[in-house]
Each structure stands twice: as C-alpha cells, then as structure tokens.
Amino acid sequence: MTLHDLSDDELVAQLNDICLDARRLDARLIGYLVEVEDRRLHLKEACSSLFDFCVRRLHMSEGAAFRRINAARLTRRFPTLAGHLERGRVHLSTLVLLRDHLTEWNVDELIAVTEGKSKREIEDLLARRAPRPDVPARLRKLPASKANRPSDTATATAAATAPSVDGTPADGTPPNGTPAYGTAAYGTAAYGTPAYGTPPYGTPPAPRAAAPARIEPLSDARYRLQLTLTAEMRGKLERAVNLMRYRNPTGDLAVVVDRALDALLAKLEKERLGKTTRPRRASPKNAPRHRPAGAVPTAVRREVFARDGEQCTFVDREGRRCTARAFLELDHVESRALGGSNHAANLRVLCRGHNGLHAEEVFGREYVSRAVRRRQRKPEPPHREYVLTPR
Ligand SMILES: [Zn+2]
C-alpha cells in the first residue's frame, strides 16, 4: 500500500502519529545530549564544544544543533521540560525565545501560557511581561563587506537601535546585525562554555549580507523596526524627512514612516480592496473601461472585503477559520464558469491556497494546474480572481 492508497483521514492520522514519534525522538535525543555533555564525550571525540560535536560528528545543521543544545541545557536546569517536549507542549524554537525568561518557579506556567502560540505571539507576551525601554529612531551606515556591497551602491540601515559612540547597537548584536548562532549572540555569554557558537576552526565568520528586516516587540504595543536600505532608498527617506520638516521639526523617522504607511495603505486599499473616498454604487454605467469582461465591480469587491474582514473565510471541519490576511483573492462560491454571479452573496474572500483548493474541488487538480501554468505566463491583472473557464 502506498500513501496514495490511504484515505484522507488515514493520511492525517498517520501523519499525526509520525509527528508524535518525532517529538519523542527529539526528547530522547536531547536527553542523550545532556548525558554526552555531562560525560564530556564531545571533548573526548576531539570536538571543541558540544555544538561542534553536533555539527561535525552528528551532522546536524547549525540551526538544529543550536536549538537542541539550548533545549538540552534548559532541560538540565528544569527537568520537567523533557516531558513537555515529548508531549509537544513546547517546541525547540519556543525554548530559544524562553531561555532567558525561565526560572524554576515559572517554568511550568510559562510553558502552559505559550503552548500552541506563534513566535510573534510569544514575543509579544514576553515583551508585556518584561518590558524594555523604547529605542530612538536613527539612521546609521553599515560596515562595507563583500557580501553587502552591490557594485557602487552604498548600504545603510535604518536600525532603530539604541545609539552608542562606536556605532555598536546597545543590545550587543554585531554591527552587521547578524543574530542567533554562529555569532556572539549565542557564543560564550549565554552558556558559559567556551564559545560553541564561534567557528570551530578559528576562522573568522564570513561577513553576512545585510541584516534581514525584522520587527521586534520591546514592550506592550512598542516595537523596534530594523531594515537595510539601499543608497537610493536612503535618499528617498531623507528627502521625505526634509519635505515634512515643517510638521516634524526633529526629523523623527518614526513619524515619516507612519505618514508613508498611511499613504501606501490608502493606495493599496484602492487597488486591492476597491476602497475609495467617494464610493459609487455598482452599475454597468460606472464600470471603468479597462476592467475585463466579467470582472467583479469595484463596489462589490469593496463590500465583500469589508464583510469578510479582509481575512480568508475558509473554515475547517472543527470550525477553525484560516487566519491568512495576505495573498487574498475573491472566490465565486458557485463558479463563474458554471453560471455563478458576481453578486456579493456569491463571493467570498479566500487566501490563494484555499482559493486553489476550491478550484480543484470544482474543476479537478489537473485542470487547475494547467490554468495556473497558463496564468503564470501572463502578467497579473490588477484585480486577480480565480475565474476559470472550461475550454
Ligand atoms: Zn485560507
């Protein structure tokens, strides 16, 4: 019997069993790592650190090694974590977020309140519990490196990190913003053993490309935004700062970003959701000339997005609604090709994945994949909908 022969329910049930086995295996593996380190076996294996041992001897990726060693050391301090890991109440990546917050008094409570939460939800929760001060907005130049020097374009970062005299962020991240493993961020300080995050052979790490953009919660409803700008973007930003100096005399970047987002959102709402400051009722007379035949009128589009709350409306058998708010599309409940109308009652907002699923249920997978391939060869129209017409 192959996977193809299983029913949907059997497939999902077996996948759940596999996930359970994987968690048990990970919990066992972590127990072994604790024992290996206690016995110093990694050193006896000629590895400079447990990290080195995991990567070179056990062939783990650096990320997997980091997460498992973190879990192993926390499990040694808080033995109840082993059971939580095995039961899937906490993930290895959650333990990375929690590692500086766990104490023997709060360990079980913190696992309980973070169970099933996303990374962002956990970061928000931790920021509320242990608020950090706001950081002032600022612009600083990144050190040039091979990786982030695109020809003659200077690179700068609008990193809203606390300023310091030498340009190093006060949070201790290196100037190029590289987080996590492989750097000081989880080298010596965090674990007390000699730098398992440093390169095993004493070679300096290759300079990374510009730090990825990220938003990090600081405290309740306060966030730090960090991103990398090209010289051209920096020029635009400085021009915007200068042009609005009369109402933002200090040139606060946060004020400029706020106004820029307002302007961008107004434009995107008009393009994607059909919003307007002067709404007109839907009628053939009002239809813009460039709209393709059969397209949903702007007023209807606006109504459906507002009704569905700009979120995918797919609901599973347990009544859980899809949380997608990106890549949203309008879906005809009764397909256009089968005579479905463009009235709001026949339309709903679905994410791309669920829209595709519905199309496959109606037209079959083979037909939809052909339609998608066809569509990919054409430029995307401004209001994209899954309108499939049988040939
Ligand atoms: Zn969805």
Tab-separated table of C-alpha atoms and ligand atoms in Angstrom:
chain	number	residue	atom	x	y	z
A	1	MET	CA	0.000	0.000	0.000
A	2	THR	CA	1.361	3.423	-0.898
A	3	LEU	CA	0.490	6.811	0.582
A	4	HIS	CA	-1.641	7.339	-2.480
A	5	ASP	CA	-3.938	4.497	-1.415
A	6	LEU	CA	-4.700	5.961	2.021
A	7	SER	CA	-7.933	7.819	2.679
A	8	ASP	CA	-7.669	11.486	3.725
A	9	ASP	CA	-8.465	10.593	7.347
A	10	GLU	CA	-5.897	7.770	7.410
A	11	LEU	CA	-3.238	10.016	5.912
A	12	VAL	CA	-3.767	12.756	8.514
A	13	ALA	CA	-3.971	10.227	11.379
A	14	GLN	CA	-0.695	8.575	10.348
A	15	LEU	CA	0.969	11.953	9.922
A	16	ASN	CA	-0.083	12.829	13.483
A	17	ASP	CA	1.494	9.580	14.719
A	18	ILE	CA	4.716	10.412	12.894
A	19	CYS	CA	4.817	13.877	14.467
A	20	LEU	CA	4.340	12.296	17.899
A	21	ASP	CA	7.191	9.864	17.201
A	22	ALA	CA	9.377	12.741	16.018
A	23	ARG	CA	8.750	14.664	19.249
A	24	ARG	CA	9.579	11.589	21.333
A	25	LEU	CA	12.755	11.069	19.325
A	26	ASP	CA	13.768	14.704	19.778
A	27	ALA	CA	13.129	14.476	23.531
A	28	ARG	CA	15.288	11.321	23.682
A	29	LEU	CA	17.991	12.943	21.578
A	30	ILE	CA	18.075	15.905	23.945
A	31	GLY	CA	18.402	13.570	26.929
A	32	TYR	CA	21.410	11.954	25.232
A	33	LEU	CA	22.987	15.349	24.582
A	34	VAL	CA	22.689	16.207	28.280
A	35	GLU	CA	24.449	12.956	29.138
A	36	VAL	CA	27.138	13.417	26.471
A	37	GLU	CA	27.957	16.854	27.811
A	38	ASP	CA	27.908	15.670	31.404
A	39	ARG	CA	30.408	12.959	30.478
A	40	ARG	CA	32.401	15.393	28.305
A	41	LEU	CA	32.183	12.876	25.497
A	42	HIS	CA	32.166	15.628	22.884
A	43	LEU	CA	35.589	16.706	24.086
A	44	LYS	CA	36.759	13.121	24.046
A	45	GLU	CA	35.606	12.962	20.444
A	46	ALA	CA	38.021	15.774	19.648
A	47	CYS	CA	35.369	18.408	19.299
A	48	SER	CA	35.879	21.834	20.797
A	49	SER	CA	32.330	22.103	22.043
A	50	LEU	CA	29.013	20.333	22.119
A	51	PHE	CA	27.957	22.493	19.166
A	52	ASP	CA	30.993	21.386	17.201
A	53	PHE	CA	30.190	17.762	18.125
A	54	CYS	CA	26.587	18.070	16.971
A	55	VAL	CA	27.522	19.637	13.662
A	56	ARG	CA	30.590	17.640	12.734
A	57	ARG	CA	30.007	14.299	14.406
A	58	LEU	CA	26.232	14.068	14.376
A	59	HIS	CA	25.843	16.008	11.111
A	60	MET	CA	23.140	18.327	12.424
A	61	SER	CA	22.604	21.655	10.720
A	62	GLU	CA	23.859	24.605	12.750
A	63	GLY	CA	20.318	25.723	13.441
A	64	ALA	CA	19.177	22.278	14.627
A	65	ALA	CA	22.289	21.924	16.780
A	66	PHE	CA	21.692	25.307	18.357
A	67	ARG	CA	18.058	24.595	19.183
A	68	ARG	CA	18.777	21.134	20.587
A	69	ILE	CA	21.714	22.244	22.717
A	70	ASN	CA	19.633	25.104	24.036
A	71	ALA	CA	16.884	22.610	24.924
A	72	ALA	CA	19.381	20.190	26.460
A	73	ARG	CA	20.864	22.821	28.756
A	74	LEU	CA	17.467	24.116	29.761
A	75	THR	CA	16.287	20.549	30.406
A	76	ARG	CA	19.244	20.008	32.679
A	77	ARG	CA	18.223	23.078	34.695
A	78	PHE	CA	14.489	22.381	34.518
A	79	PRO	CA	13.924	18.604	34.246
A	80	THR	CA	10.140	18.946	33.753
A	81	LEU	CA	10.849	20.340	30.260
A	82	ALA	CA	11.641	16.832	28.996
A	83	GLY	CA	8.026	15.776	29.492
A	84	HIS	CA	6.684	18.989	27.964
A	85	LEU	CA	8.857	18.468	24.863
A	86	GLU	CA	7.758	14.873	24.473
A	87	ARG	CA	4.085	15.776	24.712
A	88	GLY	CA	4.557	18.571	22.180
A	89	ARG	CA	3.589	21.289	24.668
A	90	VAL	CA	6.704	23.253	23.797
A	91	HIS	CA	8.839	23.350	20.657
A	92	LEU	CA	12.597	23.668	20.428
A	93	SER	CA	12.291	27.091	18.812
A	94	THR	CA	9.944	28.266	21.597
A	95	LEU	CA	12.615	27.315	24.128
A	96	VAL	CA	15.020	29.632	22.289
A	97	LEU	CA	12.612	32.507	22.924
A	98	LEU	CA	12.009	31.480	26.547
A	99	ARG	CA	15.556	30.669	27.565
A	100	ASP	CA	16.254	33.995	29.304
A	101	HIS	CA	12.869	34.067	30.987
A	102	LEU	CA	12.580	30.620	32.563
A	103	THR	CA	13.073	30.109	36.290
A	104	GLU	CA	12.371	27.090	38.442
A	105	TRP	CA	9.300	28.928	39.747
A	106	ASN	CA	7.745	29.887	36.405
A	107	VAL	CA	8.864	27.093	34.058
A	108	ASP	CA	5.634	25.089	34.030
A	109	GLU	CA	3.450	28.189	33.975
A	110	LEU	CA	5.380	29.745	31.060
A	111	ILE	CA	5.148	26.523	29.071
A	112	ALA	CA	1.388	26.443	29.704
A	113	VAL	CA	0.754	30.048	28.602
A	114	THR	CA	2.930	29.760	25.463
A	115	GLU	CA	1.596	26.373	24.353
A	116	GLY	CA	0.249	26.496	20.796
A	117	LYS	CA	1.234	30.148	20.317
A	118	SER	CA	3.112	31.531	17.327
A	119	LYS	CA	6.576	33.046	17.603
A	120	ARG	CA	5.119	36.518	17.308
A	121	GLU	CA	2.507	35.877	19.995
A	122	ILE	CA	5.203	34.597	22.357
A	123	GLU	CA	7.449	37.601	21.644
A	124	ASP	CA	4.504	39.885	22.398
A	125	LEU	CA	3.739	38.027	25.616
A	126	LEU	CA	7.365	38.212	26.779
A	127	ALA	CA	7.538	41.913	25.911
A	128	ARG	CA	4.487	42.555	28.081
A	129	ARG	CA	5.951	40.574	30.978
A	130	ALA	CA	9.438	42.034	30.758
A	131	PRO	CA	9.097	45.408	29.015
A	132	ARG	CA	12.185	47.027	27.557
A	133	PRO	CA	12.578	50.792	27.044
A	134	ASP	CA	11.753	52.411	23.699
A	135	VAL	CA	14.606	52.870	21.289
A	136	PRO	CA	15.083	56.179	19.464
A	137	ALA	CA	14.890	56.084	15.661
A	138	ARG	CA	18.193	56.603	13.935
A	139	LEU	CA	20.000	56.026	10.681
A	140	ARG	CA	23.499	54.600	10.558
A	141	LYS	CA	25.865	53.342	7.914
A	142	LEU	CA	26.583	49.638	7.729
A	143	PRO	CA	30.185	48.490	7.509
A	144	ALA	CA	31.025	47.591	3.937
A	145	SER	CA	31.565	43.917	3.249
A	146	LYS	CA	31.952	41.738	0.203
A	147	ALA	CA	28.515	40.295	0.735
A	148	ASN	CA	26.591	43.542	1.000
A	149	ARG	CA	28.468	45.783	-1.375
A	150	PRO	CA	26.343	45.791	-4.521
A	151	SER	CA	28.687	47.464	-7.005
A	152	ASP	CA	28.809	51.143	-6.210
A	153	THR	CA	25.665	51.291	-4.086
A	154	ALA	CA	26.238	52.353	-0.523
A	155	THR	CA	24.196	50.487	2.041
A	156	ALA	CA	22.743	51.990	5.141
A	157	THR	CA	20.432	50.721	7.782
A	158	ALA	CA	17.579	52.466	9.468
A	159	ALA	CA	18.137	50.492	12.599
A	160	ALA	CA	16.209	51.904	15.469
A	161	THR	CA	18.686	50.575	17.947
A	162	ALA	CA	19.966	52.442	20.934
A	163	PRO	CA	22.798	54.665	19.803
A	164	SER	CA	26.291	54.233	21.039
A	165	VAL	CA	29.526	56.029	20.451
A	166	ASP	CA	31.139	53.357	18.305
A	167	GLY	CA	28.035	52.507	16.337
A	168	THR	CA	27.547	49.146	18.009
A	169	PRO	CA	23.933	48.533	18.981
A	170	ALA	CA	23.415	48.546	22.713
A	171	ASP	CA	21.760	45.119	22.579
A	172	GLY	CA	25.077	43.506	21.754
A	173	THR	CA	24.278	42.315	18.253
A	174	PRO	CA	27.239	42.735	15.957
A	175	PRO	CA	27.322	45.791	13.712
A	176	ASN	CA	26.101	43.851	10.697
A	177	GLY	CA	23.107	42.737	12.706
A	178	THR	CA	23.694	39.016	12.417
A	179	PRO	CA	21.547	37.326	15.015
A	180	ALA	CA	21.460	33.865	16.512
A	181	TYR	CA	24.016	31.155	16.167
A	182	GLY	CA	27.432	31.491	14.675
A	183	THR	CA	27.928	34.810	16.414
A	184	ALA	CA	28.366	36.275	19.836
A	185	ALA	CA	24.604	36.145	20.259
A	186	TYR	CA	24.866	32.557	21.362
A	187	GLY	CA	28.520	32.105	21.847
A	188	THR	CA	30.220	32.463	25.146
A	189	ALA	CA	27.916	34.527	27.254
A	190	ALA	CA	24.731	32.530	27.044
A	191	TYR	CA	26.049	29.159	28.105
A	192	GLY	CA	29.255	29.742	29.987
A	193	THR	CA	31.226	27.205	27.976
A	194	PRO	CA	33.840	28.401	25.562
A	195	ALA	CA	32.118	29.786	22.527
A	196	TYR	CA	30.317	26.922	20.878
A	197	GLY	CA	28.882	29.474	18.533
A	198	THR	CA	32.239	30.601	17.289
A	199	PRO	CA	33.629	28.904	14.215
A	200	PRO	CA	35.163	25.590	15.203
A	201	TYR	CA	38.435	26.060	13.393
A	202	GLY	CA	39.309	29.572	14.448
A	203	THR	CA	38.499	31.121	11.084
A	204	PRO	CA	36.567	34.360	11.228
A	205	PRO	CA	32.956	34.157	10.045
A	206	ALA	CA	32.317	35.345	6.522
A	207	PRO	CA	30.592	38.713	6.541
A	208	ARG	CA	26.872	38.259	6.109
A	209	ALA	CA	24.738	40.109	3.671
A	210	ALA	CA	22.720	42.988	5.034
A	211	ALA	CA	20.640	42.043	8.057
A	212	PRO	CA	17.120	40.905	7.180
A	213	ALA	CA	14.307	43.268	8.014
A	214	ARG	CA	12.666	42.468	11.309
A	215	ILE	CA	10.130	43.811	13.757
A	216	GLU	CA	10.773	43.014	17.385
A	217	PRO	CA	8.451	43.826	20.278
A	218	LEU	CA	10.044	45.936	23.009
A	219	SER	CA	7.147	46.188	25.420
A	220	ASP	CA	3.364	46.255	25.200
A	221	ALA	CA	2.497	47.984	21.881
A	222	ARG	CA	6.066	49.235	21.248
A	223	TYR	CA	8.252	47.717	18.543
A	224	ARG	CA	11.697	48.078	17.079
A	225	LEU	CA	11.909	48.059	13.272
A	226	GLN	CA	15.211	47.195	11.669
A	227	LEU	CA	15.823	47.092	7.962
A	228	THR	CA	18.520	47.673	5.408
A	229	LEU	CA	18.296	50.476	2.871
A	230	THR	CA	20.000	50.967	-0.448
A	231	ALA	CA	21.538	54.361	-1.085
A	232	GLU	CA	18.556	55.174	-3.300
A	233	MET	CA	16.059	54.346	-0.543
A	234	ARG	CA	18.082	56.371	1.927
A	235	GLY	CA	17.923	59.303	-0.479
A	236	LYS	CA	14.128	58.989	-0.689
A	237	LEU	CA	13.853	58.771	3.079
A	238	GLU	CA	15.998	61.852	3.616
A	239	ARG	CA	14.025	63.756	1.011
A	240	ALA	CA	10.757	62.838	2.756
A	241	VAL	CA	12.224	63.876	6.110
A	242	ASN	CA	13.257	67.251	4.676
A	243	LEU	CA	9.967	67.871	2.872
A	244	MET	CA	7.935	67.313	6.031
A	245	ARG	CA	10.269	69.140	8.427
A	246	TYR	CA	7.737	71.885	8.911
A	247	ARG	CA	5.464	69.497	10.804
A	248	ASN	CA	8.147	67.087	12.026
A	249	PRO	CA	10.901	69.534	13.001
A	250	THR	CA	13.123	66.941	14.702
A	251	GLY	CA	13.080	64.719	11.603
A	252	ASP	CA	11.835	61.738	13.662
A	253	LEU	CA	11.977	58.749	11.295
A	254	ALA	CA	9.055	57.044	13.033
A	255	VAL	CA	6.785	59.982	12.110
A	256	VAL	CA	7.916	59.807	8.479
A	257	VAL	CA	7.383	56.030	8.309
A	258	ASP	CA	3.925	56.432	9.856
A	259	ARG	CA	2.887	59.004	7.227
A	260	ALA	CA	4.434	56.950	4.430
A	261	LEU	CA	2.451	53.882	5.539
A	262	ASP	CA	-0.785	55.897	5.628
A	263	ALA	CA	-0.177	56.989	2.041
A	264	LEU	CA	0.781	53.484	0.898
A	265	LEU	CA	-2.198	51.841	2.606
A	266	ALA	CA	-4.624	54.289	1.019
A	267	LYS	CA	-3.186	53.404	-2.396
A	268	LEU	CA	-3.208	49.625	-1.757
A	269	GLU	CA	-6.736	49.669	-0.337
A	270	LYS	CA	-7.876	51.364	-3.509
A	271	GLU	CA	-6.026	48.906	-5.752
A	272	ARG	CA	-6.678	45.667	-3.918
A	273	LEU	CA	-9.882	46.208	-1.958
A	274	GLY	CA	-11.691	48.683	-4.179
A	275	LYS	CA	-11.833	51.290	-1.407
A	276	THR	CA	-12.420	54.918	-2.331
A	277	THR	CA	-13.187	58.197	-0.622
A	278	ARG	CA	-16.157	58.717	-2.980
A	279	PRO	CA	-17.823	55.318	-3.319
A	280	ARG	CA	-20.222	54.867	-6.226
A	281	ARG	CA	-22.922	52.278	-6.407
A	282	ALA	CA	-22.265	49.356	-8.685
A	283	SER	CA	-23.848	49.826	-12.084
A	284	PRO	CA	-22.783	48.998	-15.618
A	285	LYS	CA	-22.594	52.750	-16.350
A	286	ASN	CA	-19.948	53.219	-13.661
A	287	ALA	CA	-17.784	50.329	-14.799
A	288	PRO	CA	-14.318	51.535	-15.759
A	289	ARG	CA	-13.408	50.829	-19.364
A	290	HIS	CA	-10.219	48.901	-18.544
A	291	ARG	CA	-11.983	46.258	-16.439
A	292	PRO	CA	-12.045	42.894	-18.200
A	293	ALA	CA	-15.435	41.474	-19.127
A	294	GLY	CA	-16.976	39.533	-16.253
A	295	ALA	CA	-14.728	41.080	-13.582
A	296	VAL	CA	-16.221	41.851	-10.181
A	297	PRO	CA	-17.316	45.515	-9.965
A	298	THR	CA	-15.227	47.641	-7.599
A	299	ALA	CA	-18.187	48.399	-5.317
A	300	VAL	CA	-18.920	44.668	-4.898
A	301	ARG	CA	-15.265	43.946	-4.295
A	302	ARG	CA	-15.201	46.614	-1.586
A	303	GLU	CA	-18.366	45.210	0.002
A	304	VAL	CA	-17.093	41.613	0.094
A	305	PHE	CA	-13.684	42.501	1.541
A	306	ALA	CA	-15.379	44.649	4.213
A	307	ARG	CA	-17.955	41.928	5.003
A	308	ASP	CA	-15.302	39.198	5.324
A	309	GLY	CA	-12.942	41.346	7.390
A	310	GLU	CA	-10.018	41.178	4.943
A	311	GLN	CA	-9.310	37.614	6.059
A	312	CYS	CA	-9.650	34.236	4.365
A	313	THR	CA	-13.076	32.810	5.173
A	314	PHE	CA	-12.143	29.125	4.900
A	315	VAL	CA	-13.371	27.176	7.952
A	316	ASP	CA	-12.372	23.578	8.641
A	317	ARG	CA	-14.493	20.718	9.991
A	318	GLU	CA	-13.689	21.745	13.562
A	319	GLY	CA	-14.893	25.276	12.885
A	320	ARG	CA	-11.381	26.810	12.820
A	321	ARG	CA	-11.040	29.694	10.382
A	322	CYS	CA	-7.968	30.234	8.214
A	323	THR	CA	-6.023	33.209	9.603
A	324	ALA	CA	-4.486	34.333	6.275
A	325	ARG	CA	-4.622	38.069	5.572
A	326	ALA	CA	-2.107	38.078	2.721
A	327	PHE	CA	-2.495	36.866	-0.870
A	328	LEU	CA	-6.262	37.240	-0.545
A	329	GLU	CA	-8.461	36.675	-3.573
A	330	LEU	CA	-12.151	36.831	-4.365
A	331	ASP	CA	-13.698	33.429	-4.887
A	332	HIS	CA	-17.020	32.655	-6.529
A	333	VAL	CA	-18.967	30.220	-4.325
A	334	GLU	CA	-20.694	28.993	-7.475
A	335	SER	CA	-18.022	29.341	-10.121
A	336	ARG	CA	-18.387	31.859	-12.940
A	337	ALA	CA	-17.833	29.118	-15.477
A	338	LEU	CA	-20.829	27.249	-14.063
A	339	GLY	CA	-23.086	30.281	-14.162
A	340	GLY	CA	-22.276	31.827	-10.761
A	341	SER	CA	-22.940	35.542	-10.494
A	342	ASN	CA	-20.763	38.476	-9.479
A	343	HIS	CA	-23.126	39.383	-6.641
A	344	ALA	CA	-21.664	39.747	-3.167
A	345	ALA	CA	-23.758	36.809	-1.926
A	346	ASN	CA	-21.906	34.543	-4.375
A	347	LEU	CA	-18.460	35.893	-3.452
A	348	ARG	CA	-16.126	35.334	-0.544
A	349	VAL	CA	-12.549	36.202	0.391
A	350	LEU	CA	-10.154	33.256	0.304
A	351	CYS	CA	-6.373	33.065	0.539
A	352	ARG	CA	-4.557	31.825	-2.545
A	353	GLY	CA	-4.190	28.327	-1.086
A	354	HIS	CA	-7.857	27.896	-0.219
A	355	ASN	CA	-8.993	29.507	-3.449
A	356	GLY	CA	-6.896	26.940	-5.291
A	357	LEU	CA	-8.340	24.148	-3.162
A	358	HIS	CA	-11.890	25.202	-4.024
A	359	ALA	CA	-10.996	25.415	-7.713
A	360	GLU	CA	-9.543	21.903	-7.578
A	361	GLU	CA	-12.693	20.583	-5.904
A	362	VAL	CA	-14.802	22.089	-8.688
A	363	PHE	CA	-12.633	21.571	-11.763
A	364	GLY	CA	-10.154	18.867	-10.776
A	365	ARG	CA	-6.480	19.196	-9.941
A	366	GLU	CA	-5.168	18.608	-13.451
A	367	TYR	CA	-7.353	21.317	-14.940
A	368	VAL	CA	-6.382	23.848	-12.263
A	369	SER	CA	-2.652	23.222	-12.583
A	370	ARG	CA	-2.949	23.809	-16.337
A	371	ALA	CA	-4.857	27.051	-15.673
A	372	VAL	CA	-2.247	28.191	-13.153
A	373	ARG	CA	0.565	27.489	-15.625
A	374	ARG	CA	-1.317	29.493	-18.260
A	375	ARG	CA	-1.835	32.362	-15.839
A	376	GLN	CA	1.815	32.421	-14.818
A	377	ARG	CA	2.786	33.143	-18.395
A	378	LYS	CA	0.602	36.274	-18.433
A	379	PRO	CA	1.142	39.488	-16.449
A	380	GLU	CA	-1.057	39.663	-13.339
A	381	PRO	CA	-4.152	41.843	-13.786
A	382	PRO	CA	-4.781	44.468	-11.092
A	383	HIS	CA	-7.770	42.590	-9.618
A	384	ARG	CA	-6.890	38.923	-9.821
A	385	GLU	CA	-9.641	36.389	-9.346
A	386	TYR	CA	-9.872	32.708	-9.933
A	387	VAL	CA	-12.086	32.846	-12.983
A	388	LEU	CA	-11.722	29.523	-14.711
A	389	THR	CA	-13.461	28.958	-17.950
A	390	PRO	CA	-13.532	25.429	-19.351
A	391	ARG	CA	-12.210	25.206	-22.863
B	1	ZN	ZN	-7.024	30.420	3.767
